[in-house]
């Protein structure tokens, strides 16, 4: 057993999705598409008699992280450092769950495969109600298309072949749990329609166009987000809203060209991984 | 249509495998496990009236590359730069096929998904008889376990969660086509048994032990390879033989500790990707 182990998990912005709840958390999930980011969350797991979780040095209650430790049958201190804000549509809670699973497996020598670890983290997110598709996307990297929902033994993934720069501005949070626990019929209809259109031509341009249509049809746009997307489009850029957060993303320099003070990163080529030994 | 596009594909060493031929090249494949390498092949595709392929500036006949271009319905010059030797068990032909698919899709705006591009390259490799499992492993990255054979719509992948340093020494080539076209019964029995043992405990140590057992049971060890593995083991290291090449690999500094002039790289976290725009 090593002293500690560290994993990096890319952030994940969903452009559009449909919700597919199920009593079995490995079967539950979402279909949709998004982008993983080179900005993400670094998670260090160290054995400790009492479990405790910290986000950027502050103690936090993070039910999916506690659930992962319990499923693996271990007790540890989990320290996460995030380049991305929590609750703003970047999959930070999913990243913390998945990073905990990977790092705990290494430090406690649990002998689980990557699919098994992704399943443990996905189930924890679903049970906590904090996400349905971030974990499987973050495990894959790139521009993931969630073709079928659920953990690796149930779901199916594809991807858009592209490596754009990405900019984003986070205005604030939206409650994923609140939206997912309400009536998701209109949202799911819009998400299914966007997925069908994307799969017919899986390109970055189509992804962005379908994401904008989804945000409008699912009635999720806030005024600030709608205005920023409009500004990006007027200066010749392309972008949409991060689901679910009051966050705008754009490819290339779309947001800075439109005068926004945006963070800049890239689509991340790799999925979540242990940090180099 | 851009002027050209470039993709990077990691090398792939198979530790053990079983062969699963099929009349449908998308269904044909191998089960087994291996490691993808940060050393790999960079492939640049540029539209041209007559197709031509170069490896390290030398014109080469590379049927899987020609097949990929034909399937995508495009004509191009393909220039590959390889950090790894051809025909020595590093998946260079698979890398050239997959890199061609990714870069051609970008430069000709073919609008194919990543799974579709992996399928095109996998089918080309199978038809050429140059490989059965490298392409799907190289598309995934990490330490891929090929749980079920075939292209993405048929196969199923998992992975070992680890990021070791890797060393290798290539003594020479073995003909993949020759071995795969002979009687593969003993090889496949040994490969299936190794996969079952690895899936029961998917760790790096188990992978290395099962790879060594496979090389011996499938009767593929050459004298030079057997001696080098023995030397690595005697100095406390761990490694095995690359399938199919007269190549030895070791984790950490296993080969240099044993006095070999070895190349050094890492397990590659990402699968094949377009190079950053």
XYZ file of C-alpha atoms in Angstrom:
554
model
C 0.000 0.000 0.000
C 1.530 3.332 -1.100
C 1.302 6.473 1.040
C -1.067 8.225 -1.352
C -2.097 8.308 -5.010
C -3.286 11.096 -7.286
C -5.578 11.123 -10.320
C -6.465 13.863 -12.814
C -9.999 14.038 -14.176
C -10.871 16.437 -17.023
C -13.814 18.782 -16.629
C -16.851 17.977 -18.779
C -19.365 20.344 -20.349
C -22.561 18.764 -21.652
C -24.022 20.546 -24.689
C -27.288 18.599 -24.796
C -28.698 15.494 -23.145
C -31.700 13.326 -22.422
C -32.271 11.805 -18.979
C -32.753 8.051 -18.600
C -33.496 7.228 -14.972
C -33.558 3.606 -13.795
C -33.784 1.845 -10.441
C -30.394 0.268 -11.167
C -27.822 3.096 -10.955
C -25.503 1.285 -13.404
C -28.301 1.300 -16.010
C -29.446 4.876 -15.285
C -27.693 7.625 -17.188
C -28.017 10.133 -19.949
C -27.577 10.232 -23.683
C -26.062 13.339 -25.210
C -22.803 14.984 -26.180
C -20.232 17.299 -24.688
C -16.607 18.301 -24.428
C -13.991 17.253 -21.902
C -11.593 20.014 -20.840
C -7.874 20.189 -20.151
C -8.977 22.128 -17.044
C -10.094 19.633 -14.462
C -9.789 18.255 -10.973
C -6.743 16.668 -9.328
C -7.704 14.227 -6.570
C -5.311 12.800 -3.984
C -6.366 9.902 -1.768
C -4.502 9.054 1.437
C -5.518 6.312 3.887
C -6.975 7.716 7.128
C -8.980 6.194 10.004
C -11.919 8.594 9.409
C -13.017 9.587 5.880
C -12.873 13.326 5.083
C -13.143 15.282 1.848
C -11.581 18.644 0.988
C -12.126 20.810 -2.099
C -9.426 23.456 -2.554
C -8.444 22.973 1.119
C -11.995 23.522 2.437
C -13.805 20.598 4.106
C -16.868 19.680 2.014
C -19.792 17.271 2.164
C -19.561 15.312 -1.090
C -21.902 12.290 -0.987
C -20.593 10.697 -4.250
C -17.034 10.681 -2.860
C -18.136 9.111 0.431
C -20.161 6.539 -1.561
C -17.119 5.580 -3.687
C -14.948 5.038 -0.599
C -17.671 2.951 1.013
C -18.177 0.798 -2.110
C -14.437 0.128 -2.279
C -14.450 -0.639 1.468
C -11.736 1.861 2.346
C -11.331 4.890 4.595
C -9.291 7.863 3.396
C -8.745 11.578 3.260
C -9.659 12.870 -0.212
C -8.134 16.194 -1.277
C -9.368 17.713 -4.549
C -7.905 20.759 -6.279
C -10.229 22.097 -8.977
C -9.474 24.523 -11.797
C -13.240 24.719 -12.362
C -16.092 26.040 -10.191
C -18.439 23.573 -8.466
C -22.112 23.531 -9.503
C -21.626 25.500 -12.733
C -21.889 22.670 -15.283
C -18.294 21.391 -15.399
C -18.817 17.980 -13.824
C -16.723 18.750 -10.744
C -18.675 16.351 -8.510
C -18.335 13.574 -11.106
C -14.631 14.333 -11.380
C -14.219 14.074 -7.607
C -16.045 10.721 -7.547
C -14.063 9.287 -10.470
C -10.716 10.654 -9.262
C -11.403 9.149 -5.838
C -12.154 5.745 -7.405
C -8.951 5.721 -9.501
C -6.670 6.992 -6.742
C -8.192 4.804 -4.022
C -7.835 1.724 -6.233
C -4.125 2.527 -6.602
C -3.358 3.381 -2.993
C -5.317 0.481 -1.471
C -4.404 -1.982 -4.259
C -8.088 -2.854 -4.797
C -7.390 -4.627 -8.105
C -10.406 -3.166 -9.945
C -10.384 -2.607 -13.710
C -10.986 0.839 -15.217
C -14.543 -0.092 -16.227
C -15.239 -1.281 -12.686
C -13.911 1.985 -11.222
C -15.954 4.067 -13.681
C -19.014 2.029 -12.685
C -18.423 2.649 -8.970
C -18.149 6.421 -9.588
C -21.093 6.543 -12.028
C -23.359 4.717 -9.571
C -22.305 7.080 -6.779
C -23.175 10.153 -8.911
C -26.544 8.689 -9.901
C -27.438 7.779 -6.310
C -26.501 11.295 -5.142
C -28.563 12.871 -7.959
C -25.641 15.145 -8.902
C -25.168 13.857 -12.469
C -26.103 11.195 -14.999
C -23.444 11.303 -17.707
C -20.369 13.237 -16.551
C -18.467 10.251 -15.155
C -18.566 8.100 -18.304
C -17.660 11.146 -20.417
C -14.771 12.080 -18.125
C -13.492 8.507 -18.233
C -13.332 8.700 -22.041
C -11.947 12.168 -22.824
C -12.197 13.998 -26.156
C -15.652 15.103 -27.321
C -17.771 12.250 -25.980
C -21.103 11.217 -27.468
C -23.150 9.173 -25.024
C -24.905 6.903 -27.508
C -26.521 4.674 -24.881
C -26.869 5.628 -21.202
C -25.271 3.998 -18.209
C -22.034 2.585 -16.820
C -19.581 0.822 -19.194
C -21.339 -2.588 -19.129
C -24.621 -0.953 -20.192
C -23.786 2.262 -22.011
C -22.090 2.904 -25.328
C -19.843 5.825 -26.224
C -18.658 7.419 -29.447
C -16.843 10.696 -30.085
C -16.424 13.660 -32.400
C -12.943 13.708 -33.923
C -11.692 17.249 -33.184
C -9.328 19.028 -30.766
C -10.526 22.652 -30.514
C -9.514 25.329 -28.044
C -12.360 26.077 -25.644
C -13.251 29.243 -23.755
C -15.804 29.546 -20.973
C -17.367 32.063 -18.600
C -19.224 30.871 -15.495
C -21.871 33.347 -14.307
C -23.222 31.094 -11.582
C -24.737 27.771 -10.642
C -27.892 25.877 -11.478
C -29.019 22.924 -9.387
C -28.579 19.730 -11.401
C -30.482 17.770 -8.731
C -33.438 20.211 -8.888
C -33.736 20.128 -12.682
C -33.237 16.363 -12.932
C -35.866 15.709 -10.244
C -38.497 17.853 -12.069
C -40.410 17.060 -15.269
C -37.746 16.256 -17.853
C -40.051 15.343 -20.765
C -39.461 18.445 -22.919
C -35.754 18.340 -22.134
C -35.476 14.677 -23.080
C -37.412 15.158 -26.344
C -35.095 18.019 -27.313
C -32.036 15.971 -26.294
C -33.056 12.900 -28.295
C -33.688 15.037 -31.357
C -30.276 16.743 -31.007
C -28.520 13.383 -30.628
C -30.152 11.997 -33.749
C -29.058 15.062 -35.733
C -25.497 14.865 -34.385
C -25.137 11.164 -35.119
C -26.151 11.783 -38.732
C -23.135 14.131 -39.019
C -20.851 13.975 -35.959
C -18.868 17.200 -36.404
C -17.990 20.055 -34.050
C -20.184 22.526 -36.001
C -23.207 20.239 -35.782
C -22.582 19.684 -32.054
C -22.589 23.437 -31.394
C -25.709 24.080 -33.506
C -27.614 21.245 -31.825
C -26.474 22.379 -28.370
C -27.877 25.868 -29.010
C -31.141 24.435 -30.284
C -31.390 22.177 -27.232
C -30.787 25.036 -24.767
C -33.592 27.006 -26.407
C -36.075 24.127 -26.876
C -35.520 22.749 -23.357
C -36.101 26.274 -22.018
C -32.907 26.316 -19.956
C -31.351 29.602 -21.175
C -30.999 32.359 -18.609
C -30.893 35.988 -19.790
C -27.153 36.369 -19.151
C -26.354 33.130 -20.965
C -28.601 33.969 -23.937
C -26.976 37.411 -24.245
C -23.437 36.009 -24.145
C -24.179 33.354 -26.793
C -25.718 36.108 -28.945
C -22.559 38.239 -28.496
C -20.337 35.300 -29.503
C -22.444 34.621 -32.601
C -22.428 38.299 -33.619
C -18.629 38.399 -33.629
C -18.503 35.281 -35.842
C -17.882 32.731 -33.078
C -19.771 29.637 -32.018
C -20.721 28.347 -28.593
C -23.574 27.373 -26.300
C -24.575 26.819 -22.666
C -23.055 24.255 -20.277
C -25.680 21.805 -18.994
C -26.372 22.352 -16.171
C -24.832 25.626 -15.082
C -25.184 29.309 -15.787
C -22.079 28.954 -17.948
C -21.306 29.801 -21.574
C -18.654 28.016 -23.624
C -17.276 28.800 -27.067
C -14.729 27.200 -29.366
C -11.563 28.992 -30.448
C -11.511 32.558 -29.122
C -15.272 33.090 -29.435
C -15.814 34.621 -26.001
C -12.699 36.776 -25.788
C -13.369 38.083 -29.319
C -16.797 39.141 -28.045
C -15.164 41.086 -25.193
C -15.654 38.589 -22.360
C -13.008 37.880 -19.746
C -13.035 34.144 -20.462
C -10.998 31.231 -19.184
C -9.209 29.344 -21.940
C -8.298 25.662 -22.270
C -8.491 22.828 -24.809
C -10.505 19.722 -25.403
C -8.655 17.060 -23.386
C -7.387 14.132 -25.461
C -7.329 11.639 -22.592
C -9.882 10.423 -20.117
C -9.294 10.402 -16.367
C -5.939 8.884 -15.394
C -3.651 8.266 -12.506
C -0.904 10.848 -12.387
C 2.493 9.578 -13.590
C 4.346 7.519 -10.985
C -11.126 21.630 -46.761
C -7.866 22.404 -44.951
C -4.436 22.023 -46.560
C -3.437 19.073 -44.416
C -4.160 17.485 -41.030
C -2.018 15.524 -38.603
C -2.849 12.806 -36.074
C -0.744 11.115 -33.387
C -1.275 7.420 -32.672
C 0.442 5.743 -29.700
C 2.419 2.566 -30.242
C 0.861 -0.603 -28.849
C 2.552 -3.674 -27.417
C 0.380 -6.752 -26.980
C 1.380 -8.943 -24.026
C -0.969 -11.831 -24.823
C -3.864 -12.463 -27.181
C -6.230 -14.940 -28.782
C -7.143 -14.714 -32.471
C -10.810 -14.524 -33.522
C -11.036 -14.539 -37.310
C -14.358 -13.849 -39.033
C -15.494 -13.255 -42.599
C -16.731 -9.819 -41.524
C -13.601 -7.730 -40.815
C -15.528 -5.581 -38.308
C -16.340 -8.713 -36.290
C -12.875 -10.282 -36.645
C -10.320 -9.306 -34.025
C -8.413 -10.454 -31.011
C -8.945 -10.631 -27.286
C -6.009 -9.890 -25.036
C -4.167 -7.113 -23.235
C -1.304 -4.739 -23.840
C 0.175 -1.312 -23.269
C -0.050 1.806 -25.406
C 3.135 3.868 -25.553
C 3.909 7.585 -25.525
C 6.216 6.689 -28.421
C 4.120 6.399 -31.537
C 3.441 7.471 -35.077
C 2.594 10.946 -36.367
C 0.586 10.836 -39.599
C -0.010 13.805 -41.904
C -2.562 13.591 -44.707
C -2.574 16.050 -47.603
C -4.916 15.875 -50.611
C -3.144 14.724 -53.798
C -4.366 13.473 -57.186
C -2.506 10.128 -56.773
C -2.323 8.340 -53.403
C 1.194 7.779 -52.013
C 2.473 6.694 -48.595
C 5.797 7.564 -46.950
C 7.274 6.197 -43.719
C 10.109 8.339 -42.364
C 10.435 9.947 -45.824
C 10.752 6.608 -47.676
C 7.974 5.578 -50.075
C 6.304 2.398 -48.753
C 3.616 -0.040 -49.822
C 1.162 -0.020 -46.940
C -2.069 -1.815 -47.929
C -4.047 -0.812 -44.785
C -3.360 2.872 -45.487
C -4.437 2.568 -49.122
C -7.552 0.685 -47.964
C -8.492 3.467 -45.513
C -8.179 6.153 -48.188
C -10.263 4.090 -50.572
C -12.991 3.436 -47.976
C -13.202 7.157 -47.232
C -13.269 7.856 -50.983
C -10.334 10.254 -50.952
C -6.917 10.530 -52.583
C -3.978 11.870 -50.576
C -0.307 11.791 -49.756
C 0.182 10.156 -46.352
C 3.425 10.955 -44.509
C 4.148 8.986 -41.331
C 6.988 9.661 -38.888
C 7.513 6.762 -36.500
C 9.451 6.667 -33.239
C 9.067 2.882 -33.353
C 10.384 0.233 -35.762
C 7.999 -1.400 -38.249
C 7.301 -5.141 -37.925
C 8.678 -5.480 -34.401
C 5.433 -5.699 -32.419
C 4.625 -2.010 -31.841
C 1.511 -1.743 -34.004
C 3.093 0.684 -36.492
C 0.910 -0.500 -39.391
C -2.216 -0.148 -37.258
C -1.061 3.303 -36.198
C -0.573 4.343 -39.817
C -4.065 3.105 -40.740
C -5.736 4.791 -37.766
C -3.758 8.030 -38.124
C -4.689 8.141 -41.799
C -8.378 7.699 -40.957
C -8.376 10.486 -38.338
C -6.345 12.957 -40.398
C -8.175 12.251 -43.681
C -11.544 12.719 -41.938
C -10.350 16.155 -40.769
C -8.752 17.338 -44.002
C -11.559 16.117 -46.304
C -14.348 16.958 -43.813
C -15.768 13.418 -44.112
C -18.018 13.848 -41.057
C -17.328 10.400 -39.578
C -17.460 9.725 -35.840
C -14.456 8.370 -33.952
C -15.997 4.879 -33.757
C -16.589 4.946 -37.522
C -12.974 5.956 -38.171
C -11.660 3.261 -35.837
C -13.847 0.748 -37.685
C -12.479 1.825 -41.085
C -8.886 1.409 -39.833
C -9.585 -1.876 -37.995
C -11.207 -3.405 -41.077
C -8.250 -2.306 -43.225
C -5.767 -3.967 -40.830
C -7.785 -7.185 -40.715
C -8.136 -7.335 -44.514
C -4.381 -6.794 -44.905
C -3.628 -9.499 -42.313
C -1.229 -7.162 -40.496
C -3.051 -7.075 -37.165
C -6.218 -7.960 -35.287
C -6.283 -5.823 -32.165
C -3.816 -2.939 -32.398
C -6.213 -0.397 -33.885
C -8.904 -0.659 -31.183
C -6.207 -0.600 -28.491
C -4.509 2.455 -30.035
C -7.857 4.235 -30.259
C -8.342 3.761 -26.511
C -4.939 4.441 -24.948
C -3.782 3.386 -21.476
C -3.357 -0.345 -20.807
C -6.157 -1.756 -22.934
C -7.855 -5.068 -22.268
C -9.657 -6.365 -25.348
C -12.558 -8.119 -23.609
C -14.440 -8.920 -26.812
C -12.885 -8.815 -30.291
C -13.728 -6.525 -33.168
C -14.459 -2.935 -34.141
C -16.298 -0.650 -31.664
C -19.823 -1.815 -32.583
C -18.846 -5.438 -31.903
C -15.927 -5.412 -29.481
C -15.702 -4.402 -25.858
C -12.724 -2.803 -24.108
C -11.629 -2.410 -20.507
C -8.311 -1.250 -19.031
C -5.797 -1.676 -16.246
C -5.584 1.472 -14.120
C -1.829 2.245 -14.043
C 0.651 4.665 -15.657
C 4.076 2.962 -15.549
C 7.275 3.924 -17.340
C 8.074 1.418 -20.069
C 11.394 0.344 -21.580
C 11.871 -1.735 -24.693
C 14.560 -3.296 -26.884
C 13.736 -4.425 -30.434
C 16.026 -7.202 -31.678
C 14.161 -7.723 -34.932
C 10.914 -8.546 -36.632
C 8.497 -11.438 -36.700
C 5.864 -11.738 -39.400
C 2.435 -11.119 -37.883
C 0.776 -12.229 -41.126
C 2.736 -15.519 -41.135
C 1.928 -16.410 -37.528
C -1.737 -15.372 -37.789
C -2.211 -17.396 -40.977
C -0.779 -20.576 -39.385
C -2.387 -22.853 -36.762
C -3.301 -20.532 -33.872
C -5.013 -23.114 -31.617
C -2.305 -23.383 -28.931
C -1.804 -19.623 -29.027
C -5.507 -18.934 -28.625
C -5.880 -21.408 -25.740
C -2.978 -19.749 -23.918
C -4.397 -16.301 -24.674
C -7.882 -17.116 -23.395
C -6.447 -18.549 -20.202
C -4.285 -15.443 -19.651
C -7.273 -13.137 -20.225
C -9.394 -15.011 -17.699
C -6.626 -14.754 -15.100
C -6.124 -11.017 -15.788
C -9.824 -10.203 -15.597
C -10.014 -11.873 -12.176
C -7.402 -9.334 -10.975
C -6.695 -6.612 -13.549
C -3.386 -5.255 -12.250
C -0.057 -4.471 -13.906
C 1.720 -7.294 -12.035
C -0.843 -9.850 -13.154
C -0.636 -8.571 -16.744
C 3.139 -9.058 -16.802
C 2.995 -12.531 -15.232
C 0.288 -13.691 -17.660
C 2.172 -12.203 -20.619
C 5.290 -14.207 -19.713
C 3.242 -17.367 -19.259
C 1.567 -16.788 -22.646
C 4.866 -16.253 -24.484
C 6.147 -19.550 -23.087
C 2.933 -21.595 -23.538
C 2.313 -20.298 -27.072
C 5.923 -21.182 -27.919
C 6.747 -17.750 -29.329
C 9.922 -16.946 -27.329
C 13.133 -16.638 -29.325
C 16.459 -17.265 -27.581
C 17.405 -13.590 -27.467
C 14.028 -12.599 -26.067
C 14.020 -15.397 -23.462
C 17.525 -14.392 -22.313
C 16.606 -10.709 -21.990
C 13.456 -11.438 -19.981
C 15.554 -13.697 -17.729
C 18.107 -10.889 -17.253
C 15.345 -8.422 -16.327
C 13.856 -10.859 -13.816
C 17.263 -11.582 -12.241
C 17.831 -7.878 -11.528
C 14.417 -7.617 -9.832
C 12.518 -6.192 -12.817
C 9.445 -7.363 -14.691
C 8.690 -7.567 -18.392
C 7.785 -9.824 -21.291
C 7.794 -10.142 -25.092
C 5.919 -7.885 -27.527
C 3.435 -9.854 -29.645
C 4.399 -10.169 -32.439
C 7.979 -9.008 -32.697
C 11.396 -10.034 -31.463
C 11.044 -7.296 -28.872
C 11.305 -7.252 -25.084
C 9.536 -4.714 -22.878
C 9.845 -4.023 -19.175
C 8.186 -1.668 -16.729
C 10.143 0.983 -14.811
C 13.869 0.673 -15.519
C 13.855 -3.127 -15.813
C 15.901 -3.351 -19.013
C 18.449 -0.616 -18.301
C 18.980 -2.029 -14.794
C 19.809 -5.349 -16.495
C 22.436 -3.606 -18.647
C 20.452 -3.230 -21.889
C 20.583 -0.129 -24.073
C 16.801 0.309 -23.956
C 14.441 2.960 -25.292
C 12.338 4.571 -22.579
C 8.803 5.971 -22.686
C 5.553 5.814 -20.706
C 2.145 4.252 -20.987
C 0.164 6.801 -23.027
C -2.899 8.157 -21.246
C -4.814 9.055 -24.411
C -5.865 7.167 -27.482
C -5.124 8.329 -31.005
C -5.984 12.002 -31.566
C -5.771 14.787 -34.044
C -2.881 17.070 -33.242
C -3.903 20.384 -31.664
C -5.186 22.905 -34.179
